[in-house]
PDB file of C-alpha atoms in Angstrom:
ATOM      1  CA  UNK A   7       6.662  23.375 -50.842  1.00 43.00           C
ATOM      2  CA  UNK A   8       6.018  24.437 -47.258  1.00 40.00           C
ATOM      3  CA  UNK A   9       8.953  23.467 -45.018  1.00 44.00           C
ATOM      4  CA  UNK A  10       8.096  21.055 -42.206  1.00 43.00           C
ATOM      5  CA  UNK A  11       8.404  22.496 -38.744  1.00 43.00           C
ATOM      6  CA  UNK A  12      11.139  21.012 -36.638  1.00 42.00           C
ATOM      7  CA  UNK A  13       9.757  19.022 -33.674  1.00 39.00           C
ATOM      8  CA  UNK A  14      11.259  19.688 -30.279  1.00 43.00           C
ATOM      9  CA  UNK A  15       9.824  16.742 -28.381  1.00 48.00           C
ATOM     10  CA  UNK A  16       8.150  19.177 -25.987  1.00 52.00           C
ATOM     11  CA  UNK A  17       4.550  18.786 -24.900  1.00 50.00           C
ATOM     12  CA  UNK A  18       2.027  21.072 -26.558  1.00 54.00           C
ATOM     13  CA  UNK A  19      -0.826  20.267 -24.163  1.00 67.00           C
ATOM     14  CA  UNK A  20      -1.407  22.673 -21.258  1.00 84.00           C
ATOM     15  CA  UNK A  21       0.406  21.812 -18.051  1.00 92.00           C
ATOM     16  CA  UNK A  22      -1.599  21.706 -14.827  1.00 94.00           C
ATOM     17  CA  UNK A  23      -0.962  20.718 -11.237  1.00 94.00           C
ATOM     18  CA  UNK A  24      -3.192  17.664 -11.664  1.00 95.00           C
ATOM     19  CA  UNK A  25      -1.163  16.543 -14.679  1.00 96.00           C
ATOM     20  CA  UNK A  26       2.109  17.069 -12.790  1.00 96.00           C
ATOM     21  CA  UNK A  27       0.908  15.013  -9.823  1.00 96.00           C
ATOM     22  CA  UNK A  28      -0.474  12.200 -11.978  1.00 96.00           C
ATOM     23  CA  UNK A  29       2.780  11.972 -13.933  1.00 96.00           C
ATOM     24  CA  UNK A  30       4.777  12.006 -10.693  1.00 97.00           C
ATOM     25  CA  UNK A  31       2.691   9.117  -9.368  1.00 97.00           C
ATOM     26  CA  UNK A  32       3.263   7.163 -12.577  1.00 96.00           C
ATOM     27  CA  UNK A  33       6.999   7.843 -12.394  1.00 96.00           C
ATOM     28  CA  UNK A  34       7.178   6.614  -8.797  1.00 96.00           C
ATOM     29  CA  UNK A  35       5.195   3.483  -9.691  1.00 95.00           C
ATOM     30  CA  UNK A  36       7.518   2.779 -12.601  1.00 95.00           C
ATOM     31  CA  UNK A  37      10.842   3.178 -10.825  1.00 93.00           C
ATOM     32  CA  UNK A  38      10.270   3.778  -7.122  1.00 92.00           C
ATOM     33  CA  UNK A  39      10.278   7.032  -5.228  1.00 92.00           C
ATOM     34  CA  UNK A  40      14.035   7.481  -5.752  1.00 91.00           C
ATOM     35  CA  UNK A  41      13.357   7.810  -9.477  1.00 90.00           C
ATOM     36  CA  UNK A  42      11.141  10.808  -8.832  1.00 94.00           C
ATOM     37  CA  UNK A  43      13.228  13.898  -9.547  1.00 94.00           C
ATOM     38  CA  UNK A  44      12.153  17.222 -10.984  1.00 94.00           C
ATOM     39  CA  UNK A  45      14.350  16.619 -14.009  1.00 95.00           C
ATOM     40  CA  UNK A  46      12.878  13.196 -14.782  1.00 95.00           C
ATOM     41  CA  UNK A  47       9.375  14.465 -14.154  1.00 96.00           C
ATOM     42  CA  UNK A  48       9.916  17.307 -16.593  1.00 95.00           C
ATOM     43  CA  UNK A  49      11.252  14.851 -19.182  1.00 95.00           C
ATOM     44  CA  UNK A  50       8.190  12.644 -18.744  1.00 95.00           C
ATOM     45  CA  UNK A  51       5.902  15.626 -19.227  1.00 95.00           C
ATOM     46  CA  UNK A  52       7.936  16.974 -22.132  1.00 94.00           C
ATOM     47  CA  UNK A  53       8.541  20.355 -20.536  1.00 94.00           C
ATOM     48  CA  UNK A  54      11.387  22.391 -19.118  1.00 93.00           C
ATOM     49  CA  UNK A  55      12.066  21.612 -15.452  1.00 91.00           C
ATOM     50  CA  UNK A  56      11.555  25.216 -14.410  1.00 93.00           C
ATOM     51  CA  UNK A  57       7.987  25.201 -15.737  1.00 94.00           C
ATOM     52  CA  UNK A  58       7.039  22.701 -13.039  1.00 95.00           C
ATOM     53  CA  UNK A  59       7.516  25.361 -10.395  1.00 93.00           C
ATOM     54  CA  UNK A  60       4.529  27.298 -11.726  1.00 93.00           C
ATOM     55  CA  UNK A  61       2.382  24.436 -10.398  1.00 95.00           C
ATOM     56  CA  UNK A  62       4.266  22.975  -7.413  1.00 95.00           C
ATOM     57  CA  UNK A  63       6.642  24.575  -4.956  1.00 94.00           C
ATOM     58  CA  UNK A  64       9.115  21.705  -4.693  1.00 94.00           C
ATOM     59  CA  UNK A  65       9.525  17.933  -4.549  1.00 94.00           C
ATOM     60  CA  UNK A  66       8.113  17.783  -1.023  1.00 94.00           C
ATOM     61  CA  UNK A  67       4.816  19.173  -2.254  1.00 95.00           C
ATOM     62  CA  UNK A  68       4.788  16.517  -4.964  1.00 96.00           C
ATOM     63  CA  UNK A  69       5.434  13.740  -2.436  1.00 95.00           C
ATOM     64  CA  UNK A  70       2.637  15.018  -0.223  1.00 95.00           C
ATOM     65  CA  UNK A  71       0.282  15.140  -3.194  1.00 96.00           C
ATOM     66  CA  UNK A  72       1.007  11.676  -4.581  1.00 96.00           C
ATOM     67  CA  UNK A  73       0.643  10.099  -1.136  1.00 96.00           C
ATOM     68  CA  UNK A  74      -2.656  11.917  -0.762  1.00 96.00           C
ATOM     69  CA  UNK A  75      -3.699  10.473  -4.123  1.00 96.00           C
ATOM     70  CA  UNK A  76      -2.878   6.997  -2.846  1.00 96.00           C
ATOM     71  CA  UNK A  77      -5.016   7.490   0.271  1.00 96.00           C
ATOM     72  CA  UNK A  78      -7.873   8.575  -2.007  1.00 96.00           C
ATOM     73  CA  UNK A  79      -7.786   5.098  -3.599  1.00 97.00           C
ATOM     74  CA  UNK A  80      -8.366   3.275  -0.301  1.00 97.00           C
ATOM     75  CA  UNK A  81     -11.975   2.316   0.373  1.00 97.00           C
ATOM     76  CA  UNK A  82     -13.523   4.392   3.126  1.00 96.00           C
ATOM     77  CA  UNK A  83     -15.562   2.682   5.859  1.00 96.00           C
ATOM     78  CA  UNK A  84     -19.217   2.285   4.914  1.00 96.00           C
ATOM     79  CA  UNK A  85     -21.452   3.787   7.630  1.00 93.00           C
ATOM     80  CA  UNK A  86     -23.955   0.984   6.972  1.00 95.00           C
ATOM     81  CA  UNK A  87     -21.401  -1.689   7.944  1.00 97.00           C
ATOM     82  CA  UNK A  88     -20.662  -2.819  11.478  1.00 96.00           C
ATOM     83  CA  UNK A  89     -17.191  -1.758  12.597  1.00 97.00           C
ATOM     84  CA  UNK A  90     -15.537  -5.150  12.051  1.00 97.00           C
ATOM     85  CA  UNK A  91     -16.828  -5.387   8.495  1.00 97.00           C
ATOM     86  CA  UNK A  92     -15.810  -1.788   7.836  1.00 97.00           C
ATOM     87  CA  UNK A  93     -12.300  -2.306   9.221  1.00 98.00           C
ATOM     88  CA  UNK A  94     -11.880  -5.576   7.310  1.00 98.00           C
ATOM     89  CA  UNK A  95     -12.901  -4.003   4.003  1.00 97.00           C
ATOM     90  CA  UNK A  96     -10.743  -0.959   4.619  1.00 98.00           C
ATOM     91  CA  UNK A  97      -7.665  -3.009   5.596  1.00 98.00           C
ATOM     92  CA  UNK A  98      -8.090  -5.285   2.578  1.00 97.00           C
ATOM     93  CA  UNK A  99      -8.432  -2.266   0.299  1.00 98.00           C
ATOM     94  CA  UNK A 100      -5.372  -0.612   1.870  1.00 97.00           C
ATOM     95  CA  UNK A 101      -3.278  -3.716   1.233  1.00 96.00           C
ATOM     96  CA  UNK A 102      -4.390  -3.868  -2.406  1.00 96.00           C
ATOM     97  CA  UNK A 103      -3.689  -0.171  -2.952  1.00 97.00           C
ATOM     98  CA  UNK A 104      -0.245  -0.291  -1.362  1.00 95.00           C
ATOM     99  CA  UNK A 105       0.628  -3.340  -3.448  1.00 94.00           C
ATOM    100  CA  UNK A 106      -0.154  -1.222  -6.531  1.00 95.00           C
ATOM    101  CA  UNK A 107       2.157   1.498  -5.217  1.00 95.00           C
ATOM    102  CA  UNK A 108       4.834  -0.590  -3.506  1.00 91.00           C
ATOM    103  CA  UNK A 109       7.248   2.309  -3.026  1.00 93.00           C
ATOM    104  CA  UNK A 110       4.765   4.105  -0.765  1.00 93.00           C
ATOM    105  CA  UNK A 111       4.494   1.650   2.118  1.00 91.00           C
ATOM    106  CA  UNK A 112       7.329   3.206   4.135  1.00 84.00           C
ATOM    107  CA  UNK A 113       6.023   6.736   3.537  1.00 88.00           C
ATOM    108  CA  UNK A 114       2.302   6.321   4.228  1.00 86.00           C
ATOM    109  CA  UNK A 115       2.381   7.978   7.646  1.00 82.00           C
ATOM    110  CA  UNK A 116       5.643   9.870   7.340  1.00 85.00           C
ATOM    111  CA  UNK A 117       4.635  13.132   5.689  1.00 85.00           C
ATOM    112  CA  UNK A 118       4.156  16.168   7.994  1.00 87.00           C
ATOM    113  CA  UNK A 119       1.682  17.847   5.622  1.00 90.00           C
ATOM    114  CA  UNK A 120      -1.164  15.395   4.916  1.00 92.00           C
ATOM    115  CA  UNK A 121      -3.606  16.290   2.167  1.00 94.00           C
ATOM    116  CA  UNK A 122      -7.410  16.400   2.213  1.00 96.00           C
ATOM    117  CA  UNK A 123      -7.889  12.789   1.097  1.00 96.00           C
ATOM    118  CA  UNK A 124      -5.553  11.585   3.836  1.00 96.00           C
ATOM    119  CA  UNK A 125      -7.376  13.627   6.462  1.00 96.00           C
ATOM    120  CA  UNK A 126     -10.756  12.395   5.232  1.00 97.00           C
ATOM    121  CA  UNK A 127      -9.537   8.797   5.258  1.00 97.00           C
ATOM    122  CA  UNK A 128      -8.219   8.965   8.822  1.00 97.00           C
ATOM    123  CA  UNK A 129     -11.293  10.808  10.052  1.00 98.00           C
ATOM    124  CA  UNK A 130     -13.688   8.244   8.574  1.00 97.00           C
ATOM    125  CA  UNK A 131     -11.762   5.311  10.046  1.00 98.00           C
ATOM    126  CA  UNK A 132     -11.872   6.902  13.485  1.00 98.00           C
ATOM    127  CA  UNK A 133     -15.539   7.763  13.045  1.00 97.00           C
ATOM    128  CA  UNK A 134     -16.366   4.125  12.255  1.00 97.00           C
ATOM    129  CA  UNK A 135     -14.709   3.097  15.514  1.00 97.00           C
ATOM    130  CA  UNK A 136     -15.927   5.898  17.777  1.00 97.00           C
ATOM    131  CA  UNK A 137     -19.556   5.686  16.641  1.00 96.00           C
ATOM    132  CA  UNK A 138     -19.547   1.930  17.260  1.00 95.00           C
ATOM    133  CA  UNK A 139     -18.662   2.075  20.919  1.00 94.00           C
ATOM    134  CA  UNK A 140     -14.875   2.407  20.909  1.00 96.00           C
ATOM    135  CA  UNK A 141     -13.478   4.728  23.541  1.00 96.00           C
ATOM    136  CA  UNK A 142     -10.927   7.258  22.336  1.00 97.00           C
ATOM    137  CA  UNK A 143      -7.941   5.221  23.664  1.00 96.00           C
ATOM    138  CA  UNK A 144      -9.311   1.996  22.139  1.00 97.00           C
ATOM    139  CA  UNK A 145      -9.911   3.725  18.799  1.00 97.00           C
ATOM    140  CA  UNK A 146      -6.275   4.899  18.858  1.00 97.00           C
ATOM    141  CA  UNK A 147      -5.106   1.352  19.669  1.00 97.00           C
ATOM    142  CA  UNK A 148      -7.217  -0.110  16.861  1.00 97.00           C
ATOM    143  CA  UNK A 149      -6.082   2.428  14.270  1.00 97.00           C
ATOM    144  CA  UNK A 150      -2.407   1.904  15.107  1.00 96.00           C
ATOM    145  CA  UNK A 151      -2.616  -1.877  15.305  1.00 97.00           C
ATOM    146  CA  UNK A 152      -4.502  -2.377  12.052  1.00 97.00           C
ATOM    147  CA  UNK A 153      -2.267  -0.014  10.075  1.00 95.00           C
ATOM    148  CA  UNK A 154       0.905  -1.543  11.524  1.00 95.00           C
ATOM    149  CA  UNK A 155      -0.340  -4.970  10.494  1.00 97.00           C
ATOM    150  CA  UNK A 156      -1.329  -3.908   6.965  1.00 96.00           C
ATOM    151  CA  UNK A 157       1.887  -2.033   6.202  1.00 95.00           C
ATOM    152  CA  UNK A 158       4.090  -4.640   7.870  1.00 95.00           C
ATOM    153  CA  UNK A 159       2.399  -7.489   6.032  1.00 95.00           C
ATOM    154  CA  UNK A 160       2.842  -5.761   2.681  1.00 95.00           C
ATOM    155  CA  UNK A 161       6.549  -5.233   3.371  1.00 93.00           C
ATOM    156  CA  UNK A 162       6.956  -8.906   4.273  1.00 93.00           C
ATOM    157  CA  UNK A 163       4.854  -9.969   1.293  1.00 91.00           C
ATOM    158  CA  UNK A 164       6.988  -7.923  -1.071  1.00 89.00           C
ATOM    159  CA  UNK A 165      10.175  -9.396   0.392  1.00 89.00           C
ATOM    160  CA  UNK A 166       9.156 -12.974  -0.420  1.00 88.00           C
ATOM    161  CA  UNK A 167      11.199 -14.513  -3.249  1.00 88.00           C
ATOM    162  CA  UNK A 168       8.109 -15.763  -5.085  1.00 86.00           C
ATOM    163  CA  UNK A 169       4.772 -14.571  -6.418  1.00 84.00           C
ATOM    164  CA  UNK A 170       3.321 -17.468  -8.398  1.00 85.00           C
ATOM    165  CA  UNK A 171       2.875 -21.141  -7.475  1.00 86.00           C
ATOM    166  CA  UNK A 172       5.579 -22.018  -9.983  1.00 89.00           C
ATOM    167  CA  UNK A 173       8.040 -19.608  -8.380  1.00 90.00           C
ATOM    168  CA  UNK A 174       7.180 -20.955  -4.918  1.00 90.00           C
ATOM    169  CA  UNK A 175       7.837 -24.505  -6.080  1.00 89.00           C
ATOM    170  CA  UNK A 176      11.159 -23.468  -7.590  1.00 93.00           C
ATOM    171  CA  UNK A 177      12.218 -21.827  -4.296  1.00 91.00           C
ATOM    172  CA  UNK A 178      11.081 -24.868  -2.304  1.00 91.00           C
ATOM    173  CA  UNK A 179      12.932 -27.260  -4.638  1.00 91.00           C
ATOM    174  CA  UNK A 180      16.086 -25.188  -4.240  1.00 92.00           C
ATOM    175  CA  UNK A 181      15.850 -25.267  -0.445  1.00 90.00           C
ATOM    176  CA  UNK A 182      15.216 -29.003  -0.316  1.00 88.00           C
ATOM    177  CA  UNK A 183      18.047 -29.680  -2.758  1.00 90.00           C
ATOM    178  CA  UNK A 184      20.482 -27.670  -0.648  1.00 91.00           C
ATOM    179  CA  UNK A 185      19.493 -28.945   2.806  1.00 88.00           C
ATOM    180  CA  UNK A 186      18.560 -32.488   3.808  1.00 87.00           C
ATOM    181  CA  UNK A 187      14.900 -32.064   4.701  1.00 84.00           C
ATOM    182  CA  UNK A 188      15.083 -34.783   7.360  1.00 88.00           C
ATOM    183  CA  UNK A 189      17.383 -32.510   9.360  1.00 92.00           C
ATOM    184  CA  UNK A 190      14.673 -29.845   9.417  1.00 93.00           C
ATOM    185  CA  UNK A 191      11.489 -31.911   9.731  1.00 93.00           C
ATOM    186  CA  UNK A 192       9.155 -29.152  10.848  1.00 94.00           C
ATOM    187  CA  UNK A 193      10.278 -26.792   8.102  1.00 92.00           C
ATOM    188  CA  UNK A 194       9.977 -29.631   5.619  1.00 91.00           C
ATOM    189  CA  UNK A 195       6.466 -30.342   6.836  1.00 93.00           C
ATOM    190  CA  UNK A 196       5.539 -26.679   6.392  1.00 92.00           C
ATOM    191  CA  UNK A 197       6.895 -26.653   2.831  1.00 91.00           C
ATOM    192  CA  UNK A 198       5.637 -30.018   1.581  1.00 90.00           C
ATOM    193  CA  UNK A 199       2.378 -30.425   3.470  1.00 92.00           C
ATOM    194  CA  UNK A 200       1.249 -26.816   3.520  1.00 92.00           C
ATOM    195  CA  UNK A 201       2.898 -24.312   1.173  1.00 91.00           C
ATOM    196  CA  UNK A 202       3.089 -26.679  -1.803  1.00 91.00           C
ATOM    197  CA  UNK A 203      -0.485 -27.903  -1.477  1.00 90.00           C
ATOM    198  CA  UNK A 204      -2.835 -26.942  -4.313  1.00 86.00           C
ATOM    199  CA  UNK A 205      -4.659 -23.702  -3.642  1.00 86.00           C
ATOM    200  CA  UNK A 206      -2.125 -22.316  -1.189  1.00 88.00           C
ATOM    201  CA  UNK A 207      -2.008 -18.519  -1.200  1.00 88.00           C
ATOM    202  CA  UNK A 208       0.033 -16.315   1.077  1.00 89.00           C
ATOM    203  CA  UNK A 209      -2.841 -13.819   0.948  1.00 89.00           C
ATOM    204  CA  UNK A 210      -4.781 -16.165   3.233  1.00 91.00           C
ATOM    205  CA  UNK A 211      -2.245 -15.423   5.969  1.00 94.00           C
ATOM    206  CA  UNK A 212      -3.252 -11.769   5.756  1.00 96.00           C
ATOM    207  CA  UNK A 213      -6.929 -12.606   6.127  1.00 95.00           C
ATOM    208  CA  UNK A 214      -6.292 -14.964   9.053  1.00 96.00           C
ATOM    209  CA  UNK A 215      -4.148 -12.441  10.909  1.00 97.00           C
ATOM    210  CA  UNK A 216      -6.589  -9.611  10.274  1.00 97.00           C
ATOM    211  CA  UNK A 217      -9.455 -11.642  11.717  1.00 97.00           C
ATOM    212  CA  UNK A 218      -7.378 -12.389  14.835  1.00 97.00           C
ATOM    213  CA  UNK A 219      -6.690  -8.687  15.290  1.00 98.00           C
ATOM    214  CA  UNK A 220     -10.335  -7.690  14.848  1.00 98.00           C
ATOM    215  CA  UNK A 221     -11.511 -10.413  17.230  1.00 97.00           C
ATOM    216  CA  UNK A 222      -8.932  -9.288  19.775  1.00 97.00           C
ATOM    217  CA  UNK A 223     -10.019  -5.659  19.476  1.00 97.00           C
ATOM    218  CA  UNK A 224     -13.622  -6.722  19.966  1.00 96.00           C
ATOM    219  CA  UNK A 225     -12.735  -8.543  23.190  1.00 95.00           C
ATOM    220  CA  UNK A 226     -10.585  -5.690  24.437  1.00 94.00           C
ATOM    221  CA  UNK A 227     -13.250  -3.074  23.764  1.00 90.00           C
ATOM    222  CA  UNK A 228     -15.846  -5.207  25.573  1.00 87.00           C
ATOM    223  CA  UNK A 229     -13.608  -5.753  28.581  1.00 81.00           C
ATOM    224  CA  UNK A 230     -12.971  -2.011  28.818  1.00 72.00           C
ATOM    225  CA  UNK A 231     -16.666  -1.249  29.267  1.00 63.00           C
TER     226      UNK A 231
END
């Protein structure tokens, strides 16, 4: 009888930089960026920690790479769209992508070594503005304002103590049970006559605010001419 080989739990598939980065992204999505350590990454890949350094220099290179991967998921402006449509689609896509990678929102513009996807993303956004009549200062204003709104909205959205209609109702019931609603009539009106109405979605606040920003940028760019 041939003795069975003892399994070590180590991966037998070839390790590559792409595999390291993908696993790092998955690890960050699972437990946040603080969970991303070289030791845990090696465990996830089923390799010795030192073998990672054949493919990446250090954790900073991994962070740069996974943020670049996130930027690659964001829809680039379509040159066939007018600038408002392009910016609306891009901002909506950015929000959806960051919601998939919630840990990344505070790091999106923080890395000093952006990757090729990040550079391409930023360049295409600026191109959509500059080739549609925006001056360089107005393009800078627009880029900063839209990104600040998207990232800030996602952070606020993630901080809310509810996601579903049922959870919202439970939060509202708790507030109204704790505080006499007649003492806070305007807040009560907002809860009862707006937030608890059928079809309410906090996402609509994002769309409303984004339209205000785009309309304001349109007026400002026209006035500058």
